Every structure is written in C-alpha cells, then in structure tokens.
C-alpha cells in the first residue's frame, strides 16, 4: 500500500511532478487523520500517454 508518497520523488518525470503537486498542497498531511492511501495508474507506472 502507498501510505507515503516519498517514493514518487525517485520515479519517472510524471511521478515526480505528481509528488511536487501533492507535496506543495499538503494533501497527505491534511488527510492524515483518515489514513490516506495513494492509488491510481500513475503511482504504479501503468498510466498511458493520453
């Protein structure tokens, strides 16, 4: 499970951009009370160019 987004920092360009956005908005910290889990195609590198 992706309970931390730090691994995105060393991912591909798209993952690094996602990390920057999520980090700058403090998304995970703001939702910490709810134990957020990051999911989707970008975190696991199966997203498509479109």
Tab-separated table of C-alpha atoms in Angstrom:
chain	number	residue	atom	x	y	z
A	1	UNK	CA	0.000	0.000	0.000
A	2	UNK	CA	1.147	3.514	-0.743
A	3	UNK	CA	0.728	5.266	2.590
A	4	UNK	CA	3.680	7.538	1.819
A	5	UNK	CA	4.288	9.436	-1.403
A	6	UNK	CA	8.054	9.807	-0.981
A	7	UNK	CA	8.815	7.034	-3.488
A	8	UNK	CA	7.385	9.279	-6.221
A	9	UNK	CA	10.406	11.575	-5.825
A	10	UNK	CA	12.604	8.971	-7.493
A	11	UNK	CA	10.047	7.867	-10.084
A	12	UNK	CA	9.622	8.908	-13.696
A	13	UNK	CA	9.012	12.532	-14.734
A	14	UNK	CA	5.248	12.288	-14.340
A	15	UNK	CA	5.535	10.723	-10.882
A	16	UNK	CA	7.949	13.433	-9.780
A	17	UNK	CA	5.521	16.123	-10.952
A	18	UNK	CA	2.685	14.416	-9.070
A	19	UNK	CA	4.854	14.330	-5.951
A	20	UNK	CA	5.588	18.044	-6.245
A	21	UNK	CA	1.886	18.884	-6.591
A	22	UNK	CA	0.726	16.641	-3.743
A	23	UNK	CA	3.547	17.825	-1.510
A	24	UNK	CA	3.020	21.531	-2.232
A	25	UNK	CA	-0.691	21.195	-1.426
A	26	UNK	CA	-0.016	19.143	1.746
A	27	UNK	CA	-2.636	16.635	0.626
A	28	UNK	CA	-1.350	13.658	2.603
A	29	UNK	CA	-0.791	15.736	5.746
A	30	UNK	CA	-4.240	17.331	5.542
A	31	UNK	CA	-5.842	13.904	5.205
A	32	UNK	CA	-3.593	12.137	7.753
A	33	UNK	CA	-6.466	11.760	10.214
A	34	UNK	CA	-8.127	9.453	7.660
A	35	UNK	CA	-5.012	7.345	6.881
A	36	UNK	CA	-4.924	8.202	3.154
A	37	UNK	CA	-3.599	5.709	0.621
A	38	UNK	CA	-2.415	6.888	-2.775
A	39	UNK	CA	-3.811	4.814	-5.620
A	40	UNK	CA	-4.136	5.134	-9.366
A	41	UNK	CA	-2.296	4.378	-12.571
A	42	UNK	CA	0.438	6.999	-12.176
A	43	UNK	CA	1.752	5.752	-8.807
A	44	UNK	CA	2.203	2.220	-10.150
A	45	UNK	CA	3.549	3.262	-13.577
A	46	UNK	CA	0.796	1.823	-15.747
A	47	UNK	CA	-0.605	5.132	-16.965
A	48	UNK	CA	-0.817	5.822	-20.683
A	49	UNK	CA	0.352	8.936	-22.558
A	50	UNK	CA	-3.234	10.078	-23.239
